[in-house]
JSON list of C-alpha atoms in Angstrom, two decimals:
[
{"chain": "J", "resi": 1, "resn": "MET", "atom": "CA", "xyz": [13.10, -9.69, -16.06]},
{"chain": "J", "resi": 2, "resn": "THR", "atom": "CA", "xyz": [12.59, -12.82, -18.15]},
{"chain": "J", "resi": 3, "resn": "ASP", "atom": "CA", "xyz": [10.51, -14.86, -15.69]},
{"chain": "J", "resi": 4, "resn": "ASN", "atom": "CA", "xyz": [6.98, -14.55, -17.06]},
{"chain": "J", "resi": 5, "resn": "THR", "atom": "CA", "xyz": [5.14, -16.45, -14.32]},
{"chain": "J", "resi": 6, "resn": "THR", "atom": "CA", "xyz": [1.96, -14.81, -13.07]},
{"chain": "J", "resi": 7, "resn": "ARG", "atom": "CA", "xyz": [2.54, -12.35, -10.24]},
{"chain": "J", "resi": 8, "resn": "LEU", "atom": "CA", "xyz": [1.11, -9.15, -8.81]},
{"chain": "J", "resi": 9, "resn": "ASP", "atom": "CA", "xyz": [2.27, -6.09, -10.77]},
{"chain": "J", "resi": 10, "resn": "HIS", "atom": "CA", "xyz": [0.43, -3.17, -9.14]},
{"chain": "J", "resi": 11, "resn": "ILE", "atom": "CA", "xyz": [-2.54, -2.09, -7.06]},
{"chain": "J", "resi": 12, "resn": "VAL", "atom": "CA", "xyz": [-4.26, 1.23, -7.72]},
{"chain": "J", "resi": 13, "resn": "LEU", "atom": "CA", "xyz": [-5.37, 3.07, -4.59]},
{"chain": "J", "resi": 14, "resn": "TRP", "atom": "CA", "xyz": [-7.76, 6.03, -4.81]},
{"chain": "J", "resi": 15, "resn": "VAL", "atom": "CA", "xyz": [-6.35, 8.94, -2.81]},
{"chain": "J", "resi": 16, "resn": "ARG", "atom": "CA", "xyz": [-7.39, 12.55, -2.13]},
{"chain": "J", "resi": 17, "resn": "ASP", "atom": "CA", "xyz": [-3.87, 13.98, -2.29]},
{"chain": "J", "resi": 18, "resn": "PRO", "atom": "CA", "xyz": [-1.33, 11.84, -4.18]},
{"chain": "J", "resi": 19, "resn": "VAL", "atom": "CA", "xyz": [1.70, 13.82, -2.95]},
{"chain": "J", "resi": 20, "resn": "ALA", "atom": "CA", "xyz": [0.62, 13.51, 0.70]},
{"chain": "J", "resi": 21, "resn": "ALA", "atom": "CA", "xyz": [-0.14, 9.83, 0.14]},
{"chain": "J", "resi": 22, "resn": "ALA", "atom": "CA", "xyz": [3.33, 9.26, -1.35]},
{"chain": "J", "resi": 23, "resn": "ARG", "atom": "CA", "xyz": [4.87, 11.02, 1.64]},
{"chain": "J", "resi": 24, "resn": "PHE", "atom": "CA", "xyz": [2.89, 8.78, 4.06]},
{"chain": "J", "resi": 25, "resn": "TYR", "atom": "CA", "xyz": [3.98, 5.62, 2.26]},
{"chain": "J", "resi": 26, "resn": "GLU", "atom": "CA", "xyz": [7.60, 6.81, 2.15]},
{"chain": "J", "resi": 27, "resn": "GLU", "atom": "CA", "xyz": [7.96, 8.18, 5.68]},
{"chain": "J", "resi": 28, "resn": "THR", "atom": "CA", "xyz": [5.59, 5.92, 7.61]},
{"chain": "J", "resi": 29, "resn": "VAL", "atom": "CA", "xyz": [5.45, 2.65, 5.68]},
{"chain": "J", "resi": 30, "resn": "GLY", "atom": "CA", "xyz": [9.00, 2.87, 4.30]},
{"chain": "J", "resi": 31, "resn": "LEU", "atom": "CA", "xyz": [8.26, 2.52, 0.57]},
{"chain": "J", "resi": 32, "resn": "GLU", "atom": "CA", "xyz": [10.20, 4.24, -2.22]},
{"chain": "J", "resi": 33, "resn": "PRO", "atom": "CA", "xyz": [8.23, 7.01, -3.98]},
{"chain": "J", "resi": 34, "resn": "LEU", "atom": "CA", "xyz": [8.15, 7.02, -7.79]},
{"chain": "J", "resi": 35, "resn": "ARG", "atom": "CA", "xyz": [7.20, 9.78, -10.25]},
{"chain": "J", "resi": 36, "resn": "VAL", "atom": "CA", "xyz": [6.20, 12.31, -7.56]},
{"chain": "J", "resi": 37, "resn": "ALA", "atom": "CA", "xyz": [8.08, 15.15, -9.26]},
{"chain": "J", "resi": 38, "resn": "GLU", "atom": "CA", "xyz": [6.64, 14.17, -12.63]},
{"chain": "J", "resi": 39, "resn": "PHE", "atom": "CA", "xyz": [3.14, 14.21, -11.13]},
{"chain": "J", "resi": 40, "resn": "THR", "atom": "CA", "xyz": [3.59, 17.62, -9.52]},
{"chain": "J", "resi": 41, "resn": "GLU", "atom": "CA", "xyz": [4.95, 18.95, -12.85]},
{"chain": "J", "resi": 42, "resn": "GLY", "atom": "CA", "xyz": [1.90, 17.61, -14.70]},
{"chain": "J", "resi": 43, "resn": "LYS", "atom": "CA", "xyz": [3.96, 15.05, -16.64]},
{"chain": "J", "resi": 44, "resn": "ALA", "atom": "CA", "xyz": [2.41, 11.97, -14.99]},
{"chain": "J", "resi": 45, "resn": "SER", "atom": "CA", "xyz": [-1.23, 11.24, -14.14]},
{"chain": "J", "resi": 46, "resn": "PHE", "atom": "CA", "xyz": [-0.32, 9.85, -10.71]},
{"chain": "J", "resi": 47, "resn": "PRO", "atom": "CA", "xyz": [2.70, 8.96, -8.57]},
{"chain": "J", "resi": 48, "resn": "SER", "atom": "CA", "xyz": [3.45, 5.49, -7.26]},
{"chain": "J", "resi": 49, "resn": "VAL", "atom": "CA", "xyz": [5.38, 3.82, -4.44]},
{"chain": "J", "resi": 50, "resn": "ARG", "atom": "CA", "xyz": [7.48, 0.68, -4.81]},
{"chain": "J", "resi": 51, "resn": "LEU", "atom": "CA", "xyz": [6.40, -2.25, -2.66]},
{"chain": "J", "resi": 52, "resn": "SER", "atom": "CA", "xyz": [9.00, -4.68, -4.05]},
{"chain": "J", "resi": 53, "resn": "GLN", "atom": "CA", "xyz": [11.21, -5.09, -7.09]},
{"chain": "J", "resi": 54, "resn": "GLU", "atom": "CA", "xyz": [8.15, -6.34, -8.99]},
{"chain": "J", "resi": 55, "resn": "THR", "atom": "CA", "xyz": [5.18, -4.55, -7.40]},
{"chain": "J", "resi": 56, "resn": "ILE", "atom": "CA", "xyz": [4.02, -0.96, -6.97]},
{"chain": "J", "resi": 57, "resn": "PHE", "atom": "CA", "xyz": [1.04, 0.91, -5.54]},
{"chain": "J", "resi": 58, "resn": "ASP", "atom": "CA", "xyz": [-0.30, 3.56, -7.90]},
{"chain": "J", "resi": 59, "resn": "LEU", "atom": "CA", "xyz": [-1.72, 6.55, -5.98]},
{"chain": "J", "resi": 60, "resn": "ALA", "atom": "CA", "xyz": [-4.55, 7.69, -8.24]},
{"chain": "J", "resi": 61, "resn": "PRO", "atom": "CA", "xyz": [-6.27, 11.00, -7.51]},
{"chain": "J", "resi": 62, "resn": "LEU", "atom": "CA", "xyz": [-10.05, 10.80, -7.30]},
{"chain": "J", "resi": 63, "resn": "SER", "atom": "CA", "xyz": [-10.20, 13.26, -10.20]},
{"chain": "J", "resi": 64, "resn": "LEU", "atom": "CA", "xyz": [-9.13, 10.42, -12.52]},
{"chain": "J", "resi": 65, "resn": "ALA", "atom": "CA", "xyz": [-12.36, 8.53, -11.86]},
{"chain": "J", "resi": 66, "resn": "GLU", "atom": "CA", "xyz": [-14.23, 10.22, -14.68]},
{"chain": "J", "resi": 67, "resn": "ARG", "atom": "CA", "xyz": [-11.63, 8.86, -17.14]},
{"chain": "J", "resi": 68, "resn": "MET", "atom": "CA", "xyz": [-12.07, 5.25, -15.98]},
{"chain": "J", "resi": 69, "resn": "THR", "atom": "CA", "xyz": [-13.96, 3.96, -19.01]},
{"chain": "J", "resi": 70, "resn": "MET", "atom": "CA", "xyz": [-12.08, 0.74, -19.77]},
{"chain": "J", "resi": 71, "resn": "VAL", "atom": "CA", "xyz": [-15.07, -1.35, -18.60]},
{"chain": "J", "resi": 72, "resn": "PRO", "atom": "CA", "xyz": [-18.65, -0.28, -17.82]},
{"chain": "J", "resi": 73, "resn": "GLY", "atom": "CA", "xyz": [-18.95, 1.03, -14.25]},
{"chain": "J", "resi": 74, "resn": "ALA", "atom": "CA", "xyz": [-15.19, 1.41, -13.69]},
{"chain": "J", "resi": 75, "resn": "ALA", "atom": "CA", "xyz": [-15.59, 5.06, -12.66]},
{"chain": "J", "resi": 76, "resn": "ASP", "atom": "CA", "xyz": [-17.85, 3.90, -9.82]},
{"chain": "J", "resi": 77, "resn": "SER", "atom": "CA", "xyz": [-14.84, 2.34, -8.09]},
{"chain": "J", "resi": 78, "resn": "ALA", "atom": "CA", "xyz": [-13.52, 5.79, -7.09]},
{"chain": "J", "resi": 79, "resn": "GLY", "atom": "CA", "xyz": [-13.71, 6.21, -3.35]},
{"chain": "J", "resi": 80, "resn": "HIS", "atom": "CA", "xyz": [-14.32, 2.51, -2.76]},
{"chain": "J", "resi": 81, "resn": "PRO", "atom": "CA", "xyz": [-11.06, 1.09, -1.41]},
{"chain": "J", "resi": 82, "resn": "VAL", "atom": "CA", "xyz": [-10.46, -2.63, -1.50]},
{"chain": "J", "resi": 83, "resn": "ASN", "atom": "CA", "xyz": [-11.19, -4.52, 1.74]},
{"chain": "J", "resi": 84, "resn": "HIS", "atom": "CA", "xyz": [-7.49, -4.59, 2.61]},
{"chain": "J", "resi": 85, "resn": "VAL", "atom": "CA", "xyz": [-4.02, -5.13, 1.23]},
{"chain": "J", "resi": 86, "resn": "CYS", "atom": "CA", "xyz": [-1.62, -7.36, 3.15]},
{"chain": "J", "resi": 87, "resn": "LEU", "atom": "CA", "xyz": [2.09, -6.55, 3.41]},
{"chain": "J", "resi": 88, "resn": "SER", "atom": "CA", "xyz": [4.39, -9.44, 4.32]},
{"chain": "J", "resi": 89, "resn": "LEU", "atom": "CA", "xyz": [7.53, -8.18, 6.07]},
{"chain": "J", "resi": 90, "resn": "GLU", "atom": "CA", "xyz": [10.61, -9.58, 7.75]},
{"chain": "J", "resi": 91, "resn": "GLU", "atom": "CA", "xyz": [10.19, -9.61, 11.54]},
{"chain": "J", "resi": 92, "resn": "GLY", "atom": "CA", "xyz": [12.46, -6.59, 12.12]},
{"chain": "J", "resi": 93, "resn": "ASP", "atom": "CA", "xyz": [10.73, -4.56, 9.41]},
{"chain": "J", "resi": 94, "resn": "PHE", "atom": "CA", "xyz": [7.35, -5.60, 10.82]},
{"chain": "J", "resi": 95, "resn": "ASP", "atom": "CA", "xyz": [8.31, -4.27, 14.27]},
{"chain": "J", "resi": 96, "resn": "ALA", "atom": "CA", "xyz": [9.82, -1.10, 12.77]},
{"chain": "J", "resi": 97, "resn": "LEU", "atom": "CA", "xyz": [6.64, -0.40, 10.79]},
{"chain": "J", "resi": 98, "resn": "ARG", "atom": "CA", "xyz": [4.48, -0.72, 13.90]},
{"chain": "J", "resi": 99, "resn": "THR", "atom": "CA", "xyz": [6.84, 1.63, 15.77]},
{"chain": "J", "resi": 100, "resn": "ARG", "atom": "CA", "xyz": [6.69, 4.25, 12.97]},
{"chain": "J", "resi": 101, "resn": "LEU", "atom": "CA", "xyz": [2.88, 4.04, 12.85]},
{"chain": "J", "resi": 102, "resn": "GLU", "atom": "CA", "xyz": [2.61, 4.46, 16.62]},
{"chain": "J", "resi": 103, "resn": "GLU", "atom": "CA", "xyz": [5.13, 7.35, 16.62]},
{"chain": "J", "resi": 104, "resn": "ARG", "atom": "CA", "xyz": [2.92, 9.14, 14.06]},
{"chain": "J", "resi": 105, "resn": "SER", "atom": "CA", "xyz": [-0.27, 8.37, 16.03]},
{"chain": "J", "resi": 106, "resn": "VAL", "atom": "CA", "xyz": [-1.68, 6.14, 13.29]},
{"chain": "J", "resi": 107, "resn": "PRO", "atom": "CA", "xyz": [-4.17, 3.79, 14.98]},
{"chain": "J", "resi": 108, "resn": "VAL", "atom": "CA", "xyz": [-3.20, 0.11, 14.80]},
{"chain": "J", "resi": 109, "resn": "SER", "atom": "CA", "xyz": [-5.15, -3.00, 15.74]},
{"chain": "J", "resi": 110, "resn": "GLU", "atom": "CA", "xyz": [-4.18, -5.53, 18.34]},
{"chain": "J", "resi": 111, "resn": "TYR", "atom": "CA", "xyz": [-1.90, -8.34, 17.15]},
{"chain": "J", "resi": 112, "resn": "SER", "atom": "CA", "xyz": [-3.42, -11.45, 15.59]},
{"chain": "J", "resi": 113, "resn": "TYR", "atom": "CA", "xyz": [-1.57, -14.75, 15.70]},
{"chain": "J", "resi": 114, "resn": "GLY", "atom": "CA", "xyz": [-1.58, -17.66, 13.26]},
{"chain": "J", "resi": 115, "resn": "SER", "atom": "CA", "xyz": [-3.73, -16.07, 10.52]},
{"chain": "J", "resi": 116, "resn": "PHE", "atom": "CA", "xyz": [-3.55, -17.82, 7.16]},
{"chain": "J", "resi": 117, "resn": "GLY", "atom": "CA", "xyz": [-1.99, -16.16, 4.11]},
{"chain": "J", "resi": 118, "resn": "ALA", "atom": "CA", "xyz": [-0.12, -16.83, 0.89]},
{"chain": "J", "resi": 119, "resn": "ARG", "atom": "CA", "xyz": [2.81, -18.42, 2.73]},
{"chain": "J", "resi": 120, "resn": "GLY", "atom": "CA", "xyz": [0.86, -20.36, 5.37]},
{"chain": "J", "resi": 121, "resn": "GLU", "atom": "CA", "xyz": [0.23, -19.21, 8.92]},
{"chain": "J", "resi": 122, "resn": "ALA", "atom": "CA", "xyz": [1.71, -15.88, 9.96]},
{"chain": "J", "resi": 123, "resn": "VAL", "atom": "CA", "xyz": [3.41, -15.52, 13.32]},
{"chain": "J", "resi": 124, "resn": "ARG", "atom": "CA", "xyz": [1.85, -12.07, 13.97]},
{"chain": "J", "resi": 125, "resn": "SER", "atom": "CA", "xyz": [-0.19, -9.51, 12.10]},
{"chain": "J", "resi": 126, "resn": "PHE", "atom": "CA", "xyz": [-1.97, -6.21, 12.70]},
{"chain": "J", "resi": 127, "resn": "TYR", "atom": "CA", "xyz": [-4.07, -3.73, 10.72]},
{"chain": "J", "resi": 128, "resn": "PHE", "atom": "CA", "xyz": [-3.85, 0.01, 10.07]},
{"chain": "J", "resi": 129, "resn": "ARG", "atom": "CA", "xyz": [-5.35, 2.58, 7.70]},
{"chain": "J", "resi": 130, "resn": "ASP", "atom": "CA", "xyz": [-3.64, 5.04, 5.41]},
{"chain": "J", "resi": 131, "resn": "PRO", "atom": "CA", "xyz": [-4.81, 8.70, 5.41]},
{"chain": "J", "resi": 132, "resn": "ASP", "atom": "CA", "xyz": [-7.37, 7.88, 2.67]},
{"chain": "J", "resi": 133, "resn": "GLY", "atom": "CA", "xyz": [-9.00, 5.04, 4.60]},
{"chain": "J", "resi": 134, "resn": "ASN", "atom": "CA", "xyz": [-7.41, 2.14, 2.74]},
{"chain": "J", "resi": 135, "resn": "VAL", "atom": "CA", "xyz": [-6.93, -0.75, 5.18]},
{"chain": "J", "resi": 136, "resn": "PHE", "atom": "CA", "xyz": [-3.60, -2.59, 5.34]},
{"chain": "J", "resi": 137, "resn": "GLU", "atom": "CA", "xyz": [-2.58, -5.72, 7.18]},
{"chain": "J", "resi": 138, "resn": "ALA", "atom": "CA", "xyz": [1.07, -6.11, 8.11]},
{"chain": "J", "resi": 139, "resn": "ARG", "atom": "CA", "xyz": [2.35, -9.59, 8.91]},
{"chain": "J", "resi": 140, "resn": "HIS", "atom": "CA", "xyz": [5.46, -11.67, 9.26]},
{"chain": "J", "resi": 141, "resn": "TYR", "atom": "CA", "xyz": [6.08, -15.35, 8.89]},
{"chain": "J", "resi": 142, "resn": "ALA", "atom": "CA", "xyz": [8.54, -17.55, 10.79]}
]
């Protein structure tokens, strides 16, 4: 990729069980797992899932917290998920995600309408949690 404009590269999520988290994101959210075998073989510190061609979620085990020394207090972030991460989907994928969540008894919020985001006002959105308590918003635009 030669386009060097600023964009989101990755988000690190703290998880209790990275393999189970990767399975949730693959089977329920529909994201491609990365480096799961390498993680289970001890060749990678954590697995990831691909959100888009340019963006991944790293699924960091809480045991890595003690090694977070890049800035003072970084280890304190373990177990403190971000407020929420918003996934923008095509309408069909949005509906399919909600169906998969409901089929797996993952609690979802009521729909919201017209909430503002990076691309203006969304037609519909809803919230759900992953097995580690991270909150996600799913939305679609017109």
